[in-house]
CSV table of C-alpha atoms and ligand atoms in Angstrom, one decimal:
chain,number,residue,atom,x,y,z
A,1,MET,CA,-0.1,0.5,-0.3
A,2,SER,CA,1.1,3.3,-0.7
A,3,LYS,CA,2.4,5.6,2.2
A,4,ILE,CA,0.8,9.1,3.0
A,5,GLN,CA,2.9,11.9,3.3
A,6,SER,CA,2.5,15.1,5.1
A,7,ILE,CA,0.9,18.3,2.8
A,8,LYS,CA,3.9,19.9,1.4
A,9,GLY,CA,4.7,23.1,2.9
A,10,PHE,CA,3.4,22.0,5.8
A,11,ALA,CA,6.4,20.2,8.6
A,12,ASP,CA,7.0,17.5,11.1
A,13,LEU,CA,8.4,18.9,13.9
A,14,PHE,CA,10.5,16.5,16.3
A,15,ALA,CA,12.6,16.9,19.4
A,16,PRO,CA,15.3,19.3,19.7
A,17,GLN,CA,13.9,21.0,16.9
A,18,SER,CA,10.9,21.3,18.9
A,19,TYR,CA,12.7,21.9,21.6
A,20,LEU,CA,13.4,25.8,19.8
A,21,TYR,CA,9.8,26.5,19.5
A,22,THR,CA,9.0,26.2,23.0
A,23,PHE,CA,12.0,28.2,24.2
A,24,MET,CA,10.3,31.0,21.7
A,25,GLU,CA,7.0,30.6,23.2
A,26,ASP,CA,8.2,30.7,26.9
A,27,THR,CA,10.8,33.7,26.4
A,28,ALA,CA,7.3,35.6,24.4
A,29,ARG,CA,5.3,34.5,27.2
A,30,ARG,CA,7.7,35.8,29.6
A,31,VAL,CA,9.1,39.4,27.8
A,32,PHE,CA,5.5,40.4,26.4
A,33,GLY,CA,4.0,39.0,29.7
A,34,SER,CA,6.0,41.5,31.5
A,35,TYR,CA,4.5,44.9,29.8
A,36,GLY,CA,1.2,43.6,30.1
A,37,TYR,CA,0.1,41.5,27.5
A,38,HIS,CA,-2.7,38.4,27.5
A,39,GLU,CA,-2.7,35.6,25.7
A,40,LEU,CA,-6.0,35.3,23.7
A,41,ARG,CA,-6.3,32.2,21.8
A,42,THR,CA,-8.5,32.6,18.6
A,43,PRO,CA,-9.7,30.4,16.2
A,44,LEU,CA,-7.4,29.1,13.0
A,45,MET,CA,-10.7,29.2,10.6
A,46,GLU,CA,-12.3,32.4,10.2
A,47,TYR,CA,-15.2,33.8,7.6
A,48,THR,CA,-13.1,34.8,4.3
A,49,GLU,CA,-15.1,37.8,4.6
A,50,LEU,CA,-12.9,39.3,7.8
A,51,PHE,CA,-9.5,38.5,6.1
A,52,GLN,CA,-10.7,40.1,2.6
A,53,ARG,CA,-11.8,43.7,4.2
A,54,SER,CA,-8.5,43.7,7.0
A,55,ILE,CA,-5.8,42.7,5.0
A,56,GLY,CA,-7.1,44.3,1.9
A,57,THR,CA,-9.0,42.3,-1.0
A,58,GLU,CA,-5.7,43.9,-3.6
A,59,THR,CA,-2.7,41.8,-1.7
A,60,ASP,CA,-1.1,38.8,-2.0
A,61,VAL,CA,-2.2,37.2,1.2
A,62,VAL,CA,-5.9,37.4,-0.2
A,63,GLN,CA,-5.8,37.4,-4.1
A,64,LYS,CA,-3.0,34.1,-4.3
A,65,GLU,CA,-2.3,33.0,-0.6
A,66,MET,CA,-5.4,32.0,1.6
A,67,TYR,CA,-6.5,28.1,2.2
A,68,THR,CA,-10.2,29.1,1.4
A,69,PHE,CA,-13.3,26.8,1.0
A,70,PRO,CA,-17.2,26.8,1.4
A,71,ASP,CA,-18.3,24.6,4.3
A,72,ARG,CA,-20.8,22.3,4.6
A,73,LYS,CA,-23.5,24.9,4.2
A,74,ASP,CA,-21.2,26.6,1.3
A,75,ARG,CA,-20.4,29.6,3.9
A,76,SER,CA,-16.9,30.7,2.7
A,77,LEU,CA,-14.4,30.0,5.4
A,78,THR,CA,-10.2,30.7,5.4
A,79,LEU,CA,-7.5,29.0,7.6
A,80,ARG,CA,-5.9,32.3,9.3
A,81,PRO,CA,-2.9,33.8,7.2
A,82,GLU,CA,-2.0,35.8,9.7
A,83,ALA,CA,-3.5,36.6,13.6
A,84,THR,CA,-4.6,40.4,13.8
A,85,ALA,CA,-7.5,40.0,12.0
A,86,GLY,CA,-8.8,37.5,13.9
A,87,VAL,CA,-7.1,39.3,17.3
A,88,MET,CA,-9.4,42.7,16.1
A,89,ARG,CA,-12.6,40.2,15.2
A,90,ALA,CA,-12.3,38.9,18.5
A,91,TYR,CA,-12.0,42.4,20.4
A,92,ILE,CA,-15.0,43.9,18.4
A,93,GLU,CA,-17.0,40.7,19.3
A,94,HIS,CA,-16.3,40.7,23.0
A,95,ASN,CA,-16.5,44.7,23.6
A,96,CYS,CA,-13.3,44.8,25.0
A,97,HIS,CA,-12.9,48.6,24.5
A,98,ALA,CA,-16.0,49.0,26.8
A,99,ARG,CA,-14.1,47.3,29.4
A,100,GLU,CA,-11.0,48.0,29.1
A,101,GLY,CA,-9.0,51.9,27.4
A,102,VAL,CA,-6.3,49.9,26.5
A,103,SER,CA,-6.5,46.5,25.3
A,104,LYS,CA,-3.1,43.9,24.6
A,105,PHE,CA,-3.2,40.9,23.6
A,106,PHE,CA,-0.2,37.9,23.0
A,107,THR,CA,-1.3,35.2,20.3
A,108,CYS,CA,0.6,32.0,18.9
A,109,GLY,CA,-0.1,29.2,16.4
A,110,PRO,CA,0.3,28.0,13.3
A,111,MET,CA,-1.0,30.3,10.5
A,112,PHE,CA,-1.5,29.2,6.6
A,113,ARG,CA,-0.2,30.9,3.1
A,114,TYR,CA,-0.3,29.2,-0.3
A,115,GLU,CA,3.0,30.0,-1.1
A,116,ARG,CA,6.2,28.3,-2.7
A,117,PRO,CA,7.9,26.5,-0.3
A,118,GLN,CA,11.5,27.2,0.6
A,119,LYS,CA,13.9,27.7,3.1
A,120,GLY,CA,11.8,29.6,6.6
A,121,ARG,CA,8.8,30.0,3.8
A,122,MET,CA,6.3,27.3,4.9
A,123,ARG,CA,2.6,26.9,4.0
A,124,GLN,CA,1.6,26.1,7.9
A,125,PHE,CA,4.1,28.6,9.4
A,126,HIS,CA,3.7,30.0,13.4
A,127,GLN,CA,4.3,33.2,14.5
A,128,LEU,CA,4.3,35.3,17.5
A,129,ASN,CA,1.7,37.9,17.6
A,130,CYS,CA,1.2,41.0,19.6
A,131,GLU,CA,-1.4,43.6,19.5
A,132,CYS,CA,-1.8,46.5,21.5
A,133,LEU,CA,-5.6,48.5,20.9
A,134,GLY,CA,-6.6,51.7,22.4
A,135,ALA,CA,-3.2,53.8,22.4
A,136,HIS,CA,-2.7,56.3,20.2
A,137,GLU,CA,0.4,57.5,21.2
A,138,PRO,CA,3.8,57.8,19.6
A,139,GLN,CA,5.5,56.5,23.0
A,140,VAL,CA,2.9,53.4,22.6
A,141,ASP,CA,4.9,52.2,19.2
A,142,ALA,CA,8.2,52.9,20.9
A,143,GLU,CA,7.5,50.8,23.3
A,144,VAL,CA,6.3,48.1,21.1
A,145,LEU,CA,9.1,48.3,19.2
A,146,LEU,CA,11.5,48.4,22.4
A,147,MET,CA,9.4,44.9,23.8
A,148,LEU,CA,10.0,43.4,20.1
A,149,MET,CA,13.8,44.0,20.5
A,150,PHE,CA,14.2,42.9,23.8
A,151,PHE,CA,12.6,39.7,23.1
A,152,LEU,CA,14.7,39.2,20.9
A,153,LYS,CA,17.9,39.7,22.4
A,154,GLU,CA,16.1,37.8,25.0
A,155,MET,CA,16.6,35.0,22.9
A,156,GLY,CA,20.3,35.7,22.0
A,157,LEU,CA,19.4,37.4,18.8
A,158,LYS,CA,21.5,40.6,19.9
A,159,GLU,CA,22.7,42.5,16.2
A,160,LEU,CA,19.3,42.6,15.0
A,161,LYS,CA,18.3,46.6,13.8
A,162,PRO,CA,14.7,47.1,13.1
A,163,GLU,CA,13.5,49.2,10.1
A,164,VAL,CA,11.3,51.7,10.6
A,165,ASN,CA,9.1,53.6,8.1
A,166,THR,CA,6.1,56.1,8.8
A,167,LEU,CA,3.0,55.8,6.0
A,168,GLY,CA,1.4,58.5,6.9
A,169,CYS,CA,-2.7,58.8,7.9
A,170,ARG,CA,-6.0,58.3,6.1
A,171,GLU,CA,-5.7,62.7,5.8
A,172,CYS,CA,-1.9,63.1,4.2
A,173,ARG,CA,-2.0,59.2,2.2
A,174,PRO,CA,-3.8,60.6,-0.5
A,175,ALA,CA,-1.7,63.3,-1.4
A,176,TYR,CA,1.5,61.1,-2.0
A,177,ARG,CA,-0.3,58.6,-3.2
A,178,GLU,CA,-0.9,61.4,-6.1
A,179,ALA,CA,2.9,62.3,-5.5
A,180,LEU,CA,3.9,58.9,-6.2
A,181,THR,CA,1.3,58.0,-9.1
A,182,GLY,CA,2.5,61.2,-10.6
A,183,PHE,CA,6.3,59.5,-10.4
A,184,LEU,CA,5.3,56.2,-11.5
A,185,HIS,CA,3.3,57.2,-15.0
A,186,ARG,CA,6.8,59.1,-15.9
A,187,ILE,CA,8.2,54.9,-15.8
A,188,ALA,CA,7.6,53.1,-19.1
A,189,PRO,CA,4.9,50.3,-17.9
A,190,ALA,CA,7.0,47.3,-19.8
A,191,THR,CA,10.6,47.7,-17.9
A,192,LEU,CA,8.4,46.9,-14.3
A,193,CYS,CA,7.7,43.1,-13.3
A,194,GLU,CA,4.3,41.8,-13.9
A,195,ASP,CA,3.4,42.6,-10.1
A,196,CYS,CA,4.5,46.1,-9.9
A,197,GLN,CA,2.1,46.5,-13.9
A,198,ARG,CA,-1.0,45.3,-12.1
A,199,ARG,CA,0.0,47.3,-8.3
A,200,MET,CA,0.7,50.6,-10.6
A,201,GLY,CA,-3.3,50.7,-10.3
A,202,THR,CA,-4.8,49.0,-7.6
A,203,ASN,CA,-1.7,49.5,-4.8
A,204,PRO,CA,1.2,51.7,-5.9
A,205,MET,CA,3.0,52.3,-2.9
A,206,ARG,CA,3.7,48.5,-3.2
A,207,LEU,CA,5.9,49.2,-6.0
A,208,LEU,CA,8.1,51.0,-3.1
A,209,ASP,CA,9.6,47.4,-1.6
A,210,CYS,CA,9.2,45.4,-5.1
A,211,LYS,CA,12.7,42.9,-4.7
A,212,VAL,CA,13.1,42.7,-8.5
A,213,PRO,CA,15.9,44.8,-9.2
A,214,ALA,CA,14.9,46.3,-12.3
A,215,CYS,CA,11.8,47.8,-10.5
A,216,LYS,CA,14.1,48.7,-7.8
A,217,GLU,CA,16.7,50.8,-10.0
A,218,GLN,CA,13.2,52.4,-11.8
A,219,ILE,CA,11.7,53.2,-8.2
A,220,GLU,CA,15.1,55.6,-7.1
A,221,GLY,CA,14.6,59.1,-7.2
A,222,ALA,CA,10.5,58.4,-6.2
A,223,PRO,CA,9.2,61.0,-3.6
A,224,ARG,CA,9.5,60.1,0.2
A,225,ILE,CA,6.5,59.3,2.4
A,226,ARG,CA,8.2,60.9,5.4
A,227,GLU,CA,8.6,64.0,3.5
A,228,HIS,CA,5.2,64.3,2.4
A,229,VAL,CA,3.1,63.3,5.4
A,230,CYS,CA,0.7,65.8,8.0
A,231,ALA,CA,2.7,67.8,10.4
A,232,GLU,CA,1.0,65.3,13.2
A,233,CYS,CA,2.5,62.1,11.8
A,234,ALA,CA,5.9,64.0,10.8
A,235,ALA,CA,5.3,64.8,14.8
A,236,HIS,CA,4.3,61.3,15.8
A,237,PHE,CA,7.2,59.8,14.1
A,238,ASP,CA,10.2,62.2,15.2
A,239,THR,CA,8.6,61.1,18.8
A,240,VAL,CA,8.7,57.0,18.0
A,241,LEU,CA,12.7,57.6,16.7
A,242,ALA,CA,13.6,60.3,19.5
A,243,ILE,CA,12.9,57.6,22.4
A,244,LEU,CA,14.7,54.8,20.1
A,245,ASP,CA,17.6,57.2,20.0
A,246,ALA,CA,17.3,57.8,24.1
A,247,GLN,CA,17.3,54.2,25.1
A,248,GLY,CA,20.1,53.1,22.6
A,249,THR,CA,18.2,51.5,20.2
A,250,ALA,CA,19.6,51.2,16.4
A,251,TYR,CA,17.7,51.3,13.7
A,252,VAL,CA,17.5,52.2,9.8
A,253,ILE,CA,15.2,54.3,8.3
A,254,ASN,CA,14.1,52.6,5.2
A,255,PRO,CA,11.7,55.1,3.3
A,256,ASN,CA,10.7,51.7,1.2
A,257,LEU,CA,9.1,50.1,3.9
A,258,VAL,CA,5.8,49.6,3.0
A,259,ARG,CA,4.5,46.4,4.2
A,260,GLY,CA,2.7,44.0,2.5
A,261,LEU,CA,-1.0,43.8,3.9
A,262,ASP,CA,-3.4,47.1,3.2
A,263,TYR,CA,-4.2,47.9,7.1
A,264,TYR,CA,-0.7,49.9,7.7
A,265,THR,CA,-1.0,53.6,9.2
A,266,ARG,CA,1.6,55.5,10.5
A,267,THR,CA,4.7,53.6,12.0
A,268,THR,CA,5.3,50.2,10.3
A,269,PHE,CA,8.7,48.1,11.0
A,270,GLU,CA,10.3,45.2,9.7
A,271,VAL,CA,13.2,43.1,11.1
A,272,VAL,CA,15.7,41.8,8.4
A,273,SER,CA,18.3,39.1,9.2
A,274,ALA,CA,21.0,38.8,6.4
A,275,ASP,CA,21.7,35.6,8.1
A,276,ILE,CA,19.0,32.7,7.1
A,277,GLY,CA,18.5,32.8,3.4
A,278,ALA,CA,16.4,35.0,0.8
A,279,GLN,CA,13.7,34.7,3.3
A,280,GLY,CA,15.3,37.3,6.0
A,281,SER,CA,12.2,39.0,7.5
A,282,VAL,CA,11.8,37.6,10.8
A,283,ALA,CA,9.6,40.2,12.1
A,284,GLY,CA,6.8,43.2,11.1
A,285,GLY,CA,4.2,44.9,12.2
A,286,GLY,CA,3.3,49.0,12.7
A,287,ARG,CA,0.1,50.7,13.9
A,288,TYR,CA,-3.3,50.0,12.0
A,289,ASP,CA,-5.1,53.2,13.5
A,290,GLY,CA,-8.5,52.7,11.2
A,291,LEU,CA,-8.8,48.9,11.4
A,292,VAL,CA,-11.2,48.3,13.9
A,293,GLN,CA,-13.8,50.8,12.8
A,294,GLN,CA,-13.2,49.7,9.4
A,295,LEU,CA,-14.5,46.2,10.8
A,296,GLY,CA,-17.2,47.4,12.2
A,297,GLY,CA,-15.7,48.4,16.1
A,298,PRO,CA,-15.3,51.6,17.2
A,299,ASP,CA,-13.1,53.9,16.0
A,300,VAL,CA,-9.7,52.7,18.6
A,301,PRO,CA,-6.0,52.9,17.3
A,302,GLY,CA,-4.0,50.1,17.3
A,303,ILE,CA,0.0,48.7,16.6
A,304,GLY,CA,1.2,45.6,17.2
A,305,PHE,CA,3.7,42.9,15.1
A,306,ALA,CA,4.4,39.7,14.6
A,307,CYS,CA,7.5,37.3,14.5
A,308,GLY,CA,7.8,34.5,11.7
A,309,MET,CA,9.2,31.4,14.3
A,310,GLU,CA,10.2,29.2,11.4
A,311,ARG,CA,12.7,32.0,10.4
A,312,LEU,CA,13.5,32.7,14.2
A,313,ALA,CA,14.5,28.5,14.3
A,314,LEU,CA,16.6,29.2,11.4
A,315,MET,CA,18.4,32.0,13.8
A,316,LEU,CA,18.9,30.3,16.6
A,317,GLU,CA,19.9,27.0,15.8
A,318,SER,CA,22.8,26.9,18.0
A,319,ARG,CA,21.0,26.8,21.5
A,320,LEU,CA,20.5,23.5,20.1
A,321,ASP,CA,24.1,22.6,22.0
A,322,GLU,CA,22.6,24.1,24.9
A,323,GLN,CA,20.0,21.9,25.5
A,324,PRO,CA,19.8,20.9,29.7
A,325,ARG,CA,20.9,17.5,30.0
A,326,PRO,CA,18.5,15.0,31.7
A,327,ASP,CA,19.7,14.6,35.6
A,328,PHE,CA,19.6,10.8,35.5
A,329,TYR,CA,19.3,7.6,33.8
A,330,PHE,CA,18.3,4.3,36.7
A,331,ALA,CA,20.4,1.0,35.3
A,332,VAL,CA,18.0,-1.6,36.5
A,333,LEU,CA,20.5,-4.7,36.6
A,334,THR,CA,18.2,-7.8,37.8
A,335,PRO,CA,14.4,-8.2,37.3
A,336,GLU,CA,13.7,-8.4,40.9
A,337,ALA,CA,14.6,-4.5,41.5
A,338,ALA,CA,12.3,-2.8,38.3
A,339,ASN,CA,9.1,-2.4,40.8
A,340,THR,CA,11.4,-0.9,43.3
A,341,ALA,CA,13.4,1.4,41.0
A,342,LEU,CA,10.3,2.4,39.1
A,343,LEU,CA,9.0,3.6,42.2
A,344,ALA,CA,12.1,5.5,43.0
A,345,ALA,CA,12.5,7.1,39.3
A,346,GLN,CA,9.0,8.6,39.9
A,347,SER,CA,9.7,10.3,43.2
A,348,LEU,CA,12.5,11.4,42.0
A,349,ARG,CA,10.6,13.4,39.1
A,350,GLU,CA,8.1,14.3,41.9
A,351,CYS,CA,11.4,15.8,43.5
A,352,ARG,CA,11.4,17.9,39.5
A,353,LEU,CA,14.6,16.4,38.4
A,354,VAL,CA,14.4,14.9,34.5
A,355,GLY,CA,15.2,11.0,34.1
A,356,GLU,CA,14.5,7.9,32.6
A,357,MET,CA,14.7,4.3,33.3
A,358,SER,CA,15.8,1.2,31.8
A,359,PHE,CA,12.9,-1.4,31.1
A,360,GLU,CA,15.5,-3.9,29.3
A,361,SER,CA,17.8,-6.3,31.5
A,362,LYS,CA,21.0,-5.4,29.8
A,363,SER,CA,24.5,-5.6,31.1
A,364,LEU,CA,25.6,-2.5,33.4
A,365,LYS,CA,28.0,-1.7,30.8
A,366,SER,CA,25.4,-1.3,28.1
A,367,GLN,CA,23.2,0.5,30.2
A,368,LEU,CA,26.0,2.9,31.0
A,369,ARG,CA,26.6,3.4,27.4
A,370,GLN,CA,22.8,4.9,27.3
A,371,ALA,CA,23.5,6.9,30.3
A,372,SER,CA,26.0,8.5,28.0
A,373,ARG,CA,24.4,8.3,24.7
A,374,MET,CA,21.1,10.3,26.0
A,375,GLY,CA,23.4,12.8,28.3
A,376,SER,CA,22.3,11.7,31.6
A,377,GLU,CA,24.6,13.9,34.2
A,378,TYR,CA,24.1,10.9,36.7
A,379,CYS,CA,23.5,7.2,36.3
A,380,LEU,CA,21.4,5.4,39.2
A,381,ILE,CA,22.3,1.7,39.6
A,382,MET,CA,20.6,-0.6,41.1
A,383,GLY,CA,21.9,-4.9,40.8
A,384,GLU,CA,21.2,-7.4,43.2
A,385,ALA,CA,23.0,-6.3,45.8
A,386,GLU,CA,21.9,-3.0,46.3
A,387,PHE,CA,18.1,-3.9,46.0
A,388,ALA,CA,19.2,-6.6,48.6
A,389,ALA,CA,20.8,-3.4,50.9
A,390,LYS,CA,18.0,-0.5,49.9
A,391,SER,CA,20.3,1.2,48.5
A,392,VAL,CA,21.4,2.7,45.1
A,393,VAL,CA,25.0,3.4,43.3
A,394,VAL,CA,25.0,7.4,42.4
A,395,LYS,CA,27.3,7.7,39.4
A,396,HIS,CA,28.5,11.0,37.9
A,397,MET,CA,28.9,10.2,34.1
A,398,ASP,CA,31.6,13.0,33.7
A,399,SER,CA,33.8,12.4,36.4
A,400,GLY,CA,33.4,8.5,37.3
A,401,GLU,CA,32.8,9.0,40.4
A,402,GLN,CA,30.3,7.0,42.3
A,403,VAL,CA,28.8,6.9,46.1
A,404,THR,CA,26.5,4.5,47.1
A,405,ILE,CA,23.5,6.0,49.4
A,406,ALA,CA,20.6,4.5,51.7
A,407,ARG,CA,17.3,4.5,48.9
A,408,ALA,CA,15.7,6.3,52.1
A,409,THR,CA,18.1,9.4,51.3
A,410,LEU,CA,17.5,9.4,47.7
A,411,ARG,CA,15.1,12.0,47.9
A,412,ASP,CA,17.7,13.9,49.9
A,413,TRP,CA,20.2,13.3,46.9
A,414,ALA,CA,17.1,14.6,44.6
A,415,ALA,CA,16.7,18.3,46.9
A,416,ILE,CA,20.1,19.1,46.4
A,417,ARG,CA,20.8,18.1,42.7
A,418,TYR,CA,17.6,20.3,41.9
A,419,GLU,CA,19.2,23.1,43.9
A,420,GLN,CA,22.5,23.2,42.1
A,421,LYS,CA,20.3,23.0,38.6
A,422,LEU,CA,18.3,26.2,39.6
A,423,ASN,CA,21.9,27.9,40.8
A,424,LYS,CA,23.2,27.2,37.2
A,425,GLU,CA,20.3,28.3,35.8
A,426,ARG,CA,20.3,31.7,37.6
A,427,ARG,CA,23.8,32.2,36.6
A,428,ARG,CA,22.7,31.9,32.7
A,429,LEU,CA,20.4,34.9,33.1
A,430,PRO,CA,21.3,37.8,32.0
B,1,HAM,P1,3.3,39.6,8.1
B,1,HAM,O1,5.0,40.4,8.1
B,1,HAM,O2,2.9,39.2,7.2
B,1,HAM,O3,2.9,40.2,9.3
B,1,HAM,O4,4.5,38.4,8.7
B,1,HAM,C1,4.8,38.7,9.9
B,1,HAM,C2,6.1,37.6,9.9
B,1,HAM,O5,5.7,36.6,9.6
B,1,HAM,C3,7.3,37.8,9.0
B,1,HAM,O6,8.0,38.5,9.0
B,1,HAM,C4,7.7,36.1,8.8
B,1,HAM,O7,8.7,36.4,9.7
B,1,HAM,C5,6.5,35.4,9.2
B,1,HAM,N1,5.9,34.7,7.8
B,1,HAM,C6,5.3,35.3,7.2
B,1,HAM,N2,4.7,34.4,6.1
B,1,HAM,C7,5.5,33.2,5.9
B,1,HAM,C8,5.8,32.2,5.3
B,1,HAM,N3,5.0,31.7,4.5
B,1,HAM,N4,6.4,30.8,6.4
B,1,HAM,C9,7.3,31.0,7.2
B,1,HAM,N5,7.4,32.6,8.1
B,1,HAM,C10,6.5,33.9,7.3
B,1,HAM,C11,1.8,39.6,9.3
B,1,HAM,O8,1.0,38.7,9.5
B,1,HAM,C12,1.1,41.1,10.6
B,1,HAM,N6,-0.4,39.9,10.7
B,1,HAM,C13,1.2,41.8,11.6
B,1,HAM,C14,1.3,42.5,12.7
B,1,HAM,C15,0.9,42.0,13.8
B,1,HAM,N7,0.6,43.3,12.2
B,1,HAM,C16,0.3,44.2,13.5
B,1,HAM,N8,0.3,43.4,13.8
C-alpha cells in the first residue's frame, strides 16, 4: 500500500527542533507578559470576509495565498493567514473597548499561506503576535518596538536592527499617493515586473518595496513619504525615533518599507536578517489606526507585530547544543529490582528531576553506554546487592565518581541536585 505523506509546505517538528519552539514561546510569554500582554487564543479558521476586509482584497495574501473553501453549508471559510484580523474580530465581538481603555494581546500558533515553500517559508508556519489596542500615543509605538527588540535580545539575537518608516494617515496619504502616481506614470510599464504593473493601478505604494532589481532601479528617486506626511504624522514619527535614540536602540529608516498588508498607517517596521537566506524578514508590524472601525467596531487605534518562528528557529539553531541534560538514567540490573526502581524514579521526578529508567535487562556496560548517549548527568544503579541492601549507586557520568547511598535518602539527594540545577540556571540569566 502506498504511504500517506504530509502536505507540501507543512512540517512535522521533532525534538530537539521542537524545543526551539518551546523556548521561543516561553521567552515570548515572559517578555511580552512583563509589558502587560495577555494571551488570547483565537480560532484557526474565520469567515473569509474578515481577511478580505482587513488585509485588503488587492494584497498577495488575499489574492493568491489563502486556504479558502466552503463548509457544508456553503459558507466561505479561510484558514488564518495571520493573527491580527482574528484578534480584531474577537476584540470587537467581545466589546473589549467597553471594559478597558487599552487592551494588549499576545497570540501564537500556526498560520497558513499558500506560498512557494523554500528555506524559511512554509505553507503552515508559526507566528508570535502582539497587538495593543486603544492607544494612539507615539510612546506606545516606541514601547512596542523596544519590546520586540528586547524579546529578540533575550533569545540571544543581539545584532538585529529594525527598519522603520511612517506611512502617514488617512488625511495625508492620498496626497502622497498622488505624488507617487505622478512619478510612476513617467516609468515605461514594460520595464516593470508583472506584479508592479498590476499594482500600479491598485496599490502603487507596494511598488516601493518590490525586490526585482529592474523595478528597484526604476523607483529610485520616487518621492519619499516622510517628506509628504502631515505635521501630526511627522511629529508622531519623530517622537518614536527620539525614544529609540534615547534608549540606544539602533535602527535604519527605510523609506521604501510599506509592508504587504493594507491596514497599516503611520509607524511601520520590519526586522530583517541577512543570515537566513532569501526569506530574511524575521518580524514585521506597525500601526493600523482605522482597522477596528473598518471591521465594524469603534474608532480605536492599534499597533502590533508578528515574529515568524520558522525564521527565528533558523537563527537559533546553535542553541540546540545548549539543551539541558537529563539528571539521571536509572540502570536496573536484576528483574526483581524493577518495581522498586520504577517507584524510586517516580519520586525523583516528583522532586522535579528529569530522567528515565531502563526497562530492558541489559548488562551494566550497555546501560551505562545508554546513560551517556542520553547525556545524563548521573547514572543510578540498582543491582542485586543494592536491591538487597536497600541502597542505590549514584555515578556521576562526567567524572566517573560514584557513591552508594541508602534508598531512603534518595529524595534528599534529589533536593540537593535540584537546587544545584536552579543555581546554574540563575547564573545563565542575563
Ligand atoms: P507579515 O509581515 O505578513 O505580518 O508576517 C510577519 C512575519 O511572519 C514575517 O516577518 C515572517 O517572519 C513570518 N512569515 C510570513 N509568511 C511566512 C511563511 N510563509 N513562512 C514562514 N514565515 C512567514 C503579519 O502577519 C502581520 N499580521 C503582523 C502584524 C501584527 N502587524 C500588526 N500586528
